[in-house]
Coordinates of C-alpha atoms in Angstrom, one line a residue:
Chain G
M12 CA 57.5 -21.2 26.9
N13 CA 55.0 -18.5 26.5
V14 CA 55.3 -16.8 23.0
F15 CA 52.9 -13.5 22.0
I16 CA 52.1 -13.3 18.4
S17 CA 50.6 -10.3 16.9
G18 CA 48.5 -10.6 13.6
A19 CA 47.6 -14.3 14.7
S20 CA 44.4 -14.6 12.6
G21 CA 45.9 -14.0 9.3
G22 CA 47.8 -16.2 7.1
L23 CA 51.5 -16.2 8.4
G24 CA 50.4 -15.7 12.0
R25 CA 48.4 -18.7 11.9
A26 CA 51.1 -20.8 10.5
L27 CA 53.7 -19.7 12.9
A28 CA 50.7 -20.8 15.6
N29 CA 50.3 -24.0 14.4
E30 CA 54.1 -24.6 14.5
C31 CA 54.3 -23.1 18.2
G32 CA 51.6 -25.7 18.8
K33 CA 53.1 -28.4 17.2
R34 CA 56.3 -27.7 19.5
G35 CA 53.9 -27.2 22.8
F36 CA 54.3 -23.5 23.5
N37 CA 51.8 -21.9 25.2
L38 CA 50.3 -18.9 23.3
F39 CA 48.9 -15.4 23.7
L40 CA 47.6 -14.5 20.3
T41 CA 46.0 -10.8 19.4
D42 CA 44.9 -9.5 16.1
I43 CA 42.2 -6.9 15.4
N44 CA 39.8 -9.3 14.3
E45 CA 38.2 -11.0 17.0
G46 CA 36.1 -13.7 15.3
G47 CA 39.2 -14.8 13.7
L48 CA 40.8 -14.8 16.9
K49 CA 38.4 -17.3 18.6
S50 CA 38.9 -19.7 15.5
I51 CA 42.1 -20.3 15.6
Q52 CA 41.9 -20.4 19.1
R53 CA 39.4 -23.6 18.8
G54 CA 41.6 -25.2 16.2
L55 CA 44.9 -24.9 18.3
E56 CA 43.6 -26.1 20.8
R57 CA 41.6 -29.0 19.4
Q58 CA 44.5 -30.0 17.4
F59 CA 47.3 -29.9 19.9
G60 CA 45.6 -29.6 23.3
I61 CA 47.9 -26.5 24.1
T62 CA 47.0 -23.2 26.4
V63 CA 45.6 -20.1 24.1
T64 CA 44.5 -16.9 25.3
T65 CA 43.4 -14.3 23.2
A66 CA 43.0 -10.6 23.2
A67 CA 41.5 -9.0 19.9
C68 CA 43.4 -5.7 19.8
D69 CA 43.7 -2.6 17.5
L70 CA 47.4 -2.3 18.0
T71 CA 47.6 1.1 16.3
S72 CA 45.8 2.8 19.5
D73 CA 47.6 3.3 22.6
E74 CA 44.5 2.9 24.5
S75 CA 44.0 -0.6 23.1
V76 CA 47.3 -1.6 23.9
D77 CA 47.2 -0.1 27.5
A78 CA 44.2 -2.3 27.9
L79 CA 45.7 -5.3 26.2
L80 CA 48.7 -5.0 28.5
E81 CA 46.5 -4.7 31.5
K82 CA 45.0 -7.9 30.6
I83 CA 48.6 -9.5 30.8
D84 CA 49.6 -7.7 33.9
G85 CA 46.4 -9.4 35.5
Y86 CA 47.2 -12.8 34.6
G87 CA 51.0 -12.4 35.5
I88 CA 52.2 -13.8 32.1
R89 CA 56.0 -13.5 31.5
F90 CA 56.9 -14.1 27.8
D91 CA 59.9 -15.8 26.1
M92 CA 59.0 -15.2 22.6
L93 CA 57.6 -12.0 20.5
L94 CA 56.5 -12.7 17.0
N95 CA 55.6 -9.7 15.2
V96 CA 53.5 -10.4 12.2
A97 CA 50.7 -7.8 12.2
G98 CA 51.2 -5.8 9.4
V99 CA 49.3 -4.2 6.2
D100 CA 49.6 -3.2 2.8
Y101 CA 47.3 -1.4 0.1
E102 CA 47.2 -2.1 -3.9
G103 CA 48.0 0.7 -5.9
G104 CA 50.7 3.7 -6.7
F105 CA 51.4 6.4 -3.8
L106 CA 49.0 9.2 -5.6
E107 CA 46.4 6.4 -6.3
R108 CA 45.8 5.3 -2.5
Q109 CA 43.7 7.4 0.1
R110 CA 46.3 9.6 2.3
R111 CA 45.0 7.5 5.6
D112 CA 45.7 4.1 4.1
I113 CA 49.5 5.3 3.2
I114 CA 49.6 6.7 7.0
R115 CA 48.1 3.4 8.2
I116 CA 50.8 1.5 6.9
I117 CA 53.5 3.3 9.0
S118 CA 51.2 3.0 11.9
L119 CA 50.9 -0.7 12.1
N120 CA 53.8 -1.8 10.6
N121 CA 56.1 0.3 12.4
E122 CA 54.7 2.2 15.1
A123 CA 52.2 -0.2 16.6
T124 CA 54.9 -2.7 16.3
M125 CA 57.5 -1.0 18.2
R126 CA 54.5 -0.3 20.9
V127 CA 54.0 -4.0 21.1
T128 CA 58.2 -4.9 20.9
H129 CA 58.9 -2.4 24.1
A130 CA 55.9 -3.5 25.8
I131 CA 56.5 -7.5 25.5
L132 CA 60.3 -7.1 25.9
S133 CA 59.5 -5.5 29.3
R134 CA 57.3 -8.2 30.3
R135 CA 60.1 -10.9 29.6
R136 CA 61.2 -14.0 31.7
E137 CA 63.7 -12.8 33.7
G138 CA 67.1 -14.8 33.5
H139 CA 65.9 -16.6 30.4
P140 CA 66.9 -16.0 27.0
F141 CA 64.2 -14.3 24.8
Y142 CA 63.3 -14.4 21.2
L143 CA 62.2 -11.7 18.9
L144 CA 60.7 -11.6 15.5
F145 CA 60.0 -9.0 13.1
T146 CA 58.1 -10.0 9.8
S147 CA 60.3 -7.8 7.2
S148 CA 59.9 -8.7 3.6
L149 CA 62.0 -9.2 0.4
A150 CA 60.4 -5.5 -0.2
S151 CA 62.9 -4.7 2.4
M152 CA 66.0 -5.3 0.2
Y153 CA 65.1 -2.5 -2.2
P154 CA 63.2 0.7 -2.7
M155 CA 60.2 -0.4 -4.5
P156 CA 58.1 1.8 -6.8
L157 CA 54.4 1.6 -6.5
K158 CA 55.0 -0.3 -3.5
A159 CA 57.1 2.7 -1.9
T160 CA 55.7 2.8 1.6
Y161 CA 55.4 -0.4 2.1
A162 CA 58.9 -1.3 1.0
A163 CA 60.0 1.5 3.4
S164 CA 57.9 0.1 6.3
K165 CA 59.5 -2.8 6.2
R166 CA 63.0 -1.7 5.6
F167 CA 62.6 0.1 9.3
L168 CA 61.9 -3.4 10.8
L169 CA 64.9 -4.7 8.8
D170 CA 67.1 -2.3 10.5
M171 CA 65.4 -2.3 13.8
A172 CA 66.2 -6.0 14.3
V173 CA 69.8 -6.0 13.0
A174 CA 70.0 -3.1 15.3
L175 CA 68.0 -4.4 18.1
G176 CA 70.0 -8.0 17.5
Q177 CA 73.2 -6.1 18.8
E178 CA 71.9 -4.1 21.2
L179 CA 70.4 -6.5 23.5
K180 CA 72.6 -9.4 22.4
Q181 CA 74.1 -9.0 26.7
S182 CA 70.3 -9.3 27.8
R183 CA 70.3 -12.8 25.9
V184 CA 67.6 -11.4 23.5
R185 CA 67.6 -13.1 20.1
V186 CA 66.5 -11.2 16.9
L187 CA 65.3 -12.3 13.8
A188 CA 64.0 -10.6 10.5
L189 CA 62.2 -12.7 8.4
C190 CA 62.1 -11.3 5.1
P191 CA 59.9 -13.6 2.9
G192 CA 59.1 -13.2 -1.0
G193 CA 55.5 -14.1 -1.6
L194 CA 53.3 -15.8 0.5
V195 CA 50.0 -17.9 -0.1
T196 CA 48.2 -16.3 2.5
T197 CA 44.8 -15.2 1.3
K198 CA 42.8 -15.3 -2.0
E199 CA 44.0 -11.9 -2.9
A200 CA 47.8 -13.2 -2.7
M201 CA 46.9 -16.2 -4.5
S202 CA 45.6 -14.4 -7.3
G203 CA 48.3 -11.5 -6.9
I204 CA 50.8 -14.2 -7.2
E205 CA 49.3 -15.6 -10.6
A206 CA 49.4 -12.3 -12.1
Q207 CA 52.9 -11.9 -11.8
G208 CA 53.3 -15.1 -13.7
F209 CA 56.6 -17.1 -13.6
W210 CA 58.2 -14.4 -11.6
G211 CA 55.3 -14.9 -8.9
D212 CA 55.7 -18.6 -8.5
A213 CA 59.3 -18.4 -8.6
T214 CA 59.5 -16.0 -5.7
T215 CA 56.8 -17.6 -3.4
N216 CA 57.5 -19.6 -0.5
P217 CA 55.8 -22.5 0.8
L218 CA 54.1 -20.9 4.3
E219 CA 54.4 -24.1 6.1
K220 CA 58.1 -24.4 5.2
V221 CA 58.9 -20.9 6.1
A222 CA 56.8 -21.2 9.6
A223 CA 59.0 -24.1 10.5
R224 CA 62.2 -22.5 9.5
T225 CA 61.4 -19.4 11.0
L226 CA 61.2 -20.7 14.2
H227 CA 64.0 -22.9 14.0
R228 CA 66.3 -20.0 12.7
L229 CA 64.7 -17.8 15.7
Q230 CA 65.8 -20.2 18.3
G231 CA 69.2 -20.7 16.6
R232 CA 70.9 -17.9 15.7
G233 CA 68.6 -15.2 14.5
G234 CA 70.2 -12.7 12.0
I235 CA 67.7 -12.3 8.8
Y236 CA 66.1 -15.0 7.5
I237 CA 65.3 -14.9 3.3
P238 CA 63.7 -17.8 2.6
G239 CA 64.3 -19.3 -1.1
A240 CA 67.5 -20.0 -2.5
L241 CA 66.4 -17.4 -5.6
N242 CA 65.2 -15.0 -3.5
R243 CA 68.7 -15.2 -1.5
T244 CA 70.3 -15.0 -5.0
L245 CA 68.4 -12.1 -6.5
T246 CA 69.0 -9.8 -3.3
F247 CA 72.7 -10.5 -3.1
F248 CA 72.9 -9.4 -6.9
G249 CA 70.6 -6.6 -6.3
N250 CA 72.5 -5.6 -3.6
L251 CA 75.8 -5.3 -5.4
L252 CA 73.4 -2.6 -8.2
P253 CA 73.2 0.8 -7.6
R254 CA 69.8 1.5 -6.0
R255 CA 68.2 3.2 -8.9
W256 CA 68.8 0.8 -11.4
V257 CA 67.3 -1.9 -9.2
A258 CA 64.2 0.3 -8.4
A259 CA 64.0 1.2 -12.4
A260 CA 63.9 -2.7 -12.8
I261 CA 61.2 -3.4 -9.9
Y262 CA 58.9 -0.6 -11.6
Q263 CA 59.1 -2.0 -14.9
R264 CA 57.9 -5.6 -13.3
W265 CA 55.3 -4.3 -10.9
S266 CA 53.8 -1.9 -13.2
K267 CA 53.1 -4.6 -15.8
A268 CA 51.9 -7.1 -13.0
Q269 CA 49.5 -4.7 -11.8
Q270 CA 48.2 -3.7 -15.1
Q271 CA 47.4 -7.6 -15.5
W272 CA 45.9 -8.1 -12.1
N273 CA 43.8 -5.2 -12.0
P274 CA 43.6 -2.8 -14.8
S275 CA 40.8 -0.5 -13.5
K276 CA 43.2 0.3 -10.2
I277 CA 46.2 1.5 -12.4
K278 CA 44.0 4.2 -14.2
T279 CA 41.7 5.5 -11.5
R280 CA 43.6 8.5 -9.5
T281 CA 42.0 9.6 -6.4
P282 CA 42.8 12.8 -5.4
A283 CA 44.4 12.7 -1.9
Chain E
M10 CA 8.2 -35.2 -1.5
K11 CA 11.3 -36.6 -1.1
T12 CA 14.0 -34.2 0.0
A13 CA 18.1 -33.7 -0.9
V14 CA 20.6 -31.4 0.1
I15 CA 23.5 -31.1 -2.2
T16 CA 26.8 -29.0 -1.4
G17 CA 28.9 -27.5 -4.2
A18 CA 26.0 -27.6 -6.2
S19 CA 26.4 -24.3 -8.3
S20 CA 28.8 -26.1 -10.7
G21 CA 30.4 -29.1 -12.1
I22 CA 29.4 -32.6 -10.7
G23 CA 27.2 -30.9 -7.8
L24 CA 25.6 -29.2 -10.5
A25 CA 24.9 -32.0 -12.6
A26 CA 23.6 -34.1 -9.6
L27 CA 21.2 -31.4 -8.6
V28 CA 19.5 -31.6 -12.0
E29 CA 19.4 -35.5 -12.1
L30 CA 17.6 -35.2 -8.5
A31 CA 15.5 -32.1 -9.8
Q32 CA 14.5 -34.6 -12.6
K33 CA 13.4 -37.2 -9.9
Q34 CA 11.3 -34.9 -8.5
Y35 CA 13.3 -34.3 -5.4
A36 CA 12.9 -30.8 -3.6
I37 CA 16.7 -30.0 -3.0
V38 CA 18.5 -27.3 -1.0
G39 CA 22.0 -26.8 -2.8
V40 CA 24.8 -25.0 -1.1
G41 CA 26.9 -22.9 -3.0
H42 CA 30.1 -20.6 -2.6
D43 CA 28.9 -17.3 -4.1
A44 CA 25.9 -15.8 -4.4
N45 CA 25.9 -15.1 -8.1
R46 CA 27.1 -18.5 -9.3
S47 CA 24.5 -20.1 -7.4
E48 CA 21.9 -17.7 -9.2
Q49 CA 23.2 -18.7 -12.2
A50 CA 23.1 -22.2 -11.2
L51 CA 19.1 -22.0 -10.3
K52 CA 18.4 -20.4 -13.6
Q53 CA 20.2 -23.5 -15.7
V54 CA 18.2 -26.0 -13.2
L55 CA 14.7 -24.4 -13.9
A56 CA 15.5 -24.1 -17.7
A57 CA 16.2 -27.9 -17.6
V58 CA 13.4 -28.8 -15.1
P59 CA 10.8 -26.5 -15.1
G60 CA 9.1 -26.0 -11.9
A61 CA 12.1 -28.1 -10.0
H62 CA 11.7 -27.4 -6.0
V63 CA 15.3 -25.8 -5.7
R64 CA 16.6 -23.2 -3.7
F65 CA 20.4 -22.3 -2.9
V66 CA 22.0 -21.6 0.6
N67 CA 25.3 -19.9 0.0
G68 CA 28.4 -20.1 2.5
D69 CA 32.2 -20.7 2.3
L70 CA 32.0 -24.6 4.0
M71 CA 35.8 -24.4 4.7
Q72 CA 34.9 -22.4 7.8
Q73 CA 33.3 -24.4 10.5
R74 CA 31.3 -21.5 11.9
E75 CA 29.8 -21.4 8.2
V76 CA 28.8 -25.2 7.9
T77 CA 27.5 -24.6 11.5
R78 CA 24.8 -21.4 10.0
V79 CA 24.1 -23.6 6.7
A80 CA 22.7 -26.3 8.4
G81 CA 20.8 -24.3 10.7
E82 CA 19.1 -22.3 7.5
I83 CA 18.8 -26.1 6.0
G84 CA 17.4 -27.3 9.5
A85 CA 14.8 -24.8 9.3
I86 CA 13.9 -25.3 5.6
L87 CA 13.5 -29.2 6.2
E88 CA 11.6 -28.5 9.8
S89 CA 9.1 -25.9 8.3
E90 CA 8.3 -27.5 4.8
Y91 CA 9.0 -31.1 4.8
N92 CA 8.5 -32.1 8.4
G93 CA 12.2 -32.2 9.4
K94 CA 13.0 -35.2 7.0
L95 CA 15.8 -35.2 4.8
D96 CA 16.6 -38.3 2.2
A97 CA 19.4 -37.6 0.7
L98 CA 22.7 -35.6 1.5
V99 CA 25.0 -35.1 -1.2
N100 CA 28.4 -34.0 0.5
N101 CA 30.4 -32.8 -2.6
A102 CA 31.8 -29.6 -2.3
G103 CA 35.8 -29.9 -3.0
C104 CA 38.8 -28.1 -3.5
V105 CA 42.2 -28.3 -4.8
R106 CA 44.9 -26.0 -3.3
S107 CA 48.7 -25.9 -4.7
W108 CA 49.9 -24.6 -1.6
Y109 CA 49.4 -25.1 2.3
T110 CA 46.6 -23.1 3.3
T111 CA 44.8 -22.6 6.0
T112 CA 41.4 -22.0 7.4
E113 CA 40.2 -19.2 9.9
E114 CA 40.9 -22.8 12.3
G115 CA 44.5 -23.0 11.3
Y116 CA 43.2 -25.9 9.2
E117 CA 44.7 -27.0 6.1
Q118 CA 41.8 -26.2 3.5
Q119 CA 41.9 -29.2 1.5
F120 CA 41.3 -31.2 4.6
A121 CA 38.8 -28.7 5.8
L122 CA 36.5 -28.8 2.8
N123 CA 36.9 -32.1 1.4
H124 CA 36.5 -33.7 4.7
L125 CA 35.6 -31.9 7.7
A126 CA 33.1 -29.7 6.1
G127 CA 30.9 -33.0 5.2
F128 CA 31.7 -34.4 8.5
L129 CA 30.3 -31.5 10.5
L130 CA 27.3 -31.0 7.8
T131 CA 26.3 -34.7 8.3
Y132 CA 26.7 -34.3 11.7
H133 CA 24.2 -31.5 12.1
L134 CA 21.6 -33.0 9.6
L135 CA 21.8 -36.3 11.2
P136 CA 18.5 -36.2 13.2
Q137 CA 16.4 -35.4 10.0
L138 CA 18.6 -38.0 8.1
K139 CA 17.2 -40.5 10.8
R140 CA 13.8 -39.5 10.4
A141 CA 13.7 -40.2 6.7
G142 CA 15.9 -43.1 6.9
G143 CA 18.3 -41.0 4.2
R144 CA 21.3 -41.7 2.8
V145 CA 24.7 -39.8 2.4
V146 CA 26.8 -39.6 -0.7
F147 CA 30.0 -38.5 -0.9
T148 CA 32.2 -38.0 -4.0
G149 CA 35.2 -39.6 -3.7
S150 CA 37.8 -40.7 -6.3
E151 CA 39.9 -43.4 -7.5
S152 CA 42.8 -41.4 -6.6
H153 CA 42.0 -42.6 -3.1
K154 CA 44.2 -45.8 -3.9
H155 CA 47.6 -46.3 -3.0
M156 CA 47.2 -43.7 -0.3
R157 CA 47.4 -43.4 3.5
V158 CA 46.2 -41.5 6.1
R159 CA 49.0 -39.5 7.5
W160 CA 48.1 -39.7 11.0
N161 CA 50.8 -38.0 12.6
D162 CA 50.2 -34.9 10.0
V163 CA 47.1 -35.0 8.4
M164 CA 47.0 -31.5 7.8
F165 CA 50.4 -32.2 5.9
F166 CA 52.6 -29.5 7.7
S167 CA 55.5 -31.0 6.2
G168 CA 56.1 -32.4 2.7
Y169 CA 53.1 -30.5 1.2
H170 CA 52.5 -31.8 -2.4
P171 CA 48.3 -30.9 -3.9
L172 CA 47.8 -34.0 -5.3
T173 CA 49.0 -36.3 -2.0
V174 CA 46.6 -34.0 -0.1
Y175 CA 43.7 -34.2 -2.6
K176 CA 44.1 -38.0 -2.2
Q177 CA 44.2 -38.4 1.4
S178 CA 41.0 -36.0 1.6
K179 CA 39.1 -38.6 -0.9
L180 CA 40.3 -41.4 1.3
C181 CA 39.1 -39.9 4.3
N182 CA 35.5 -39.7 2.6
I183 CA 35.4 -43.4 2.1
L184 CA 36.7 -43.8 5.4
F185 CA 33.8 -41.5 6.6
A186 CA 31.5 -43.3 4.8
K187 CA 32.4 -46.5 6.1
G188 CA 32.6 -45.0 9.7
L189 CA 28.7 -43.7 9.5
N190 CA 27.8 -47.2 8.0
D191 CA 29.2 -48.8 10.9
R192 CA 27.4 -46.7 13.5
Y193 CA 24.1 -45.6 11.9
L194 CA 23.1 -48.5 9.5
A195 CA 20.6 -49.7 12.5
D196 CA 19.3 -46.2 12.4
G197 CA 18.3 -46.7 8.6
V198 CA 21.3 -44.0 7.4
R199 CA 23.4 -45.5 5.0
A200 CA 26.4 -43.6 3.4
Y201 CA 27.9 -44.3 -0.3
V202 CA 30.9 -43.0 -2.0
V203 CA 30.5 -42.1 -5.8
D204 CA 34.0 -42.5 -8.1
P205 CA 32.8 -39.8 -10.7
G206 CA 36.0 -40.9 -13.1
L207 CA 37.9 -38.6 -14.6
V208 CA 34.9 -35.4 -15.3
C209 CA 35.5 -32.1 -16.9
T210 CA 34.8 -29.6 -14.2
D211 CA 36.9 -26.6 -12.9
I212 CA 38.0 -27.9 -9.6
G213 CA 41.6 -27.3 -10.8
N214 CA 41.6 -24.0 -12.0
K215 CA 39.8 -22.2 -9.1
N216 CA 42.0 -20.5 -6.6
T217 CA 45.1 -23.0 -7.5
G218 CA 48.4 -21.8 -8.6
S219 CA 49.6 -21.9 -12.3
L220 CA 51.2 -25.3 -12.4
V221 CA 47.8 -27.0 -11.2
N222 CA 45.7 -24.6 -13.2
F223 CA 47.9 -25.4 -16.5
V224 CA 48.0 -29.3 -16.0
W225 CA 44.1 -29.2 -15.5
K226 CA 43.2 -26.9 -18.3
Y227 CA 44.3 -29.8 -20.6
R228 CA 43.6 -32.7 -18.4
K229 CA 39.9 -31.9 -18.1
K230 CA 39.4 -32.3 -21.8
H231 CA 39.7 -35.8 -21.4
G232 CA 36.8 -35.7 -18.9
V233 CA 33.4 -37.2 -19.5
S234 CA 30.2 -34.6 -18.7
P235 CA 29.4 -34.0 -15.2
Q236 CA 26.1 -35.5 -16.5
V237 CA 27.6 -39.0 -16.3
P238 CA 28.7 -39.3 -12.9
A239 CA 25.5 -37.7 -11.8
K240 CA 23.4 -40.5 -13.2
T241 CA 25.3 -42.8 -10.1
Y242 CA 24.1 -40.2 -7.6
G243 CA 20.3 -40.5 -8.8
Y244 CA 20.9 -44.6 -8.6
L245 CA 22.2 -44.4 -5.1
V246 CA 19.6 -42.4 -3.7
E247 CA 16.7 -44.0 -5.4
T248 CA 17.3 -47.5 -5.8
E249 CA 15.3 -49.7 -3.5
P250 CA 16.3 -52.0 -1.7
A251 CA 19.1 -49.7 -0.7
P252 CA 22.3 -50.5 -2.7
E253 CA 24.9 -52.9 -0.4
E254 CA 28.3 -51.7 -1.3
L255 CA 30.2 -48.7 -0.6
Y256 CA 31.9 -47.4 -3.4
Y257 CA 30.1 -46.9 -6.8
Y258 CA 31.3 -46.3 -10.4
R259 CA 28.5 -45.7 -12.9
C260 CA 26.2 -47.4 -10.9
K261 CA 28.1 -50.5 -10.4
P262 CA 29.8 -51.2 -6.7
N263 CA 34.0 -50.9 -7.5
R264 CA 36.9 -52.0 -5.5
Y265 CA 38.1 -49.5 -2.9
S266 CA 41.4 -49.1 -1.1
R267 CA 42.5 -52.2 1.8
E268 CA 43.0 -48.9 4.0
V269 CA 39.5 -48.7 4.3
T270 CA 38.9 -50.5 7.5
S271 CA 36.6 -50.1 10.4
E272 CA 39.7 -49.7 12.7
N273 CA 40.9 -46.5 10.3
A274 CA 37.2 -45.3 9.9
G275 CA 36.9 -44.9 13.7
R276 CA 40.2 -43.3 14.1
L277 CA 39.3 -40.8 11.6
F278 CA 35.8 -40.7 12.9
E279 CA 37.5 -39.7 16.6
L280 CA 39.9 -37.1 15.2
S281 CA 37.7 -35.5 13.3
E282 CA 35.0 -35.0 16.5
R283 CA 38.0 -33.7 18.0
L284 CA 38.9 -30.9 15.3
C285 CA 35.2 -30.4 14.6
G286 CA 34.6 -30.1 18.4
I287 CA 31.5 -32.0 18.3
Q288 CA 30.5 -35.8 19.3
Y289 CA 28.2 -38.0 17.1
P290 CA 25.2 -39.3 19.2
A291 CA 25.0 -43.1 19.8
S292 CA 23.1 -45.1 17.6
E293 CA 19.3 -45.4 18.7
P294 CA 18.0 -48.3 16.4
G295 CA 14.5 -48.2 15.9
K296 CA 13.9 -44.7 16.9
G297 CA 14.7 -43.8 12.9
G298 CA 12.5 -43.9 10.1
K299 CA 12.5 -47.0 7.7
T300 CA 15.0 -49.6 8.5

């Protein structure tokens, strides 16, 4: 089983890579952070003795991805699984963020993901099932004030996953949208979850379990995977309410959490 | 002048041990995580022991490339100023994590910092330790008891529980100390583990979740001051002839887990070598310093 992982040197990417390593899959890893890629490659080879190939790449650049594909075609690699993990978000409300940061969310989360998905799907192993993961988010379930661009970008991935799942069914491509709540991947994530207090803890999912179940679900029936019973319940009831009400409630919660977390970021306004 | 290296030296037990050894006239390199905190610690040490030979090197020892860099810097200091001799290495840096989180290598963080960092740092400083007939001291914990190494899943990919993972990492400290003694006693290098008891430090309040944070905030109030276990570090690196046992609590030998066997120690040694991508050199009796 040959697996391509984007964003492999970040928290969720590493956890999924570990899970693949445990299952003895061969990995092709990419990330913008070259040092991080080399580290995770070493770790995987030492732990599991699997074949790991890495190539640093800026997925938002067509040239960079072309170079990556040349490398893949040079090796003649054909893939059985694609885990789209690379994604980004920046803190702060819409007008507090830099214009370029907002565009970058779309370029990486959506544009780059489409670029990679098309490229790797075209290089799938013929006559075999293919497994395709989109890392969406719990944020994709509702419009989210203060995280509006991010939430909308994740909604895009969710809809893509569901639609492609149907479109490519005949080609034996199984598609899963992963919609996790908080995941403890970085120190920033840790402090962000702490700032949300009870709800932060309650909607946070254990990274290693999410990684294991994601692969399980992906190789099983695909569809949409929302980790955590509470998250599933909240999503179910949230979908019954008018979207404007849910957005208002989320605004209340996030503005409070953000003030607690870093008051300076809420107050400062940078003209875009 | 005798030399010492102490990791996790900018606060808690590490800082107290540093003051203790500074009072005993050691030249010390402390390893801290954060340059600001290290600077504060240095001021505290110099206030307590005026004229102490102390400096700090900073790095995130959870990451192996950082351990290697820090070891290089320490090695250079020892070579240029202290004849390449290291008398005491205190592997003290440690952490608690509420959730499964990984290092750059994808290794679980508690295992990586509490065990592997010490394993790799000791490897890099072994030549200097051999030259001085040095001692290696680990900060262990009574919690290592009633625990086994989960050989088929040392990183706790399934069933992660913060305390269980912490306990295993502390068991690994004793197993590694035992492994070191099994290999290098003949070279004059000896390893010990200190059981500090319950100590009032911030280990449970640094990058942990709200539950661990909350519990530790109250629990640590019952702990003793870090100066209490610090005496044991002073005792273990200074006493001549060298104390014979492995595990010490308040300067007295203490009982440790039955899991601490040469077989388990050897197994952990091999696994850790693989995870660090290194191979400890064979013992060369007679080539070291004093035996």
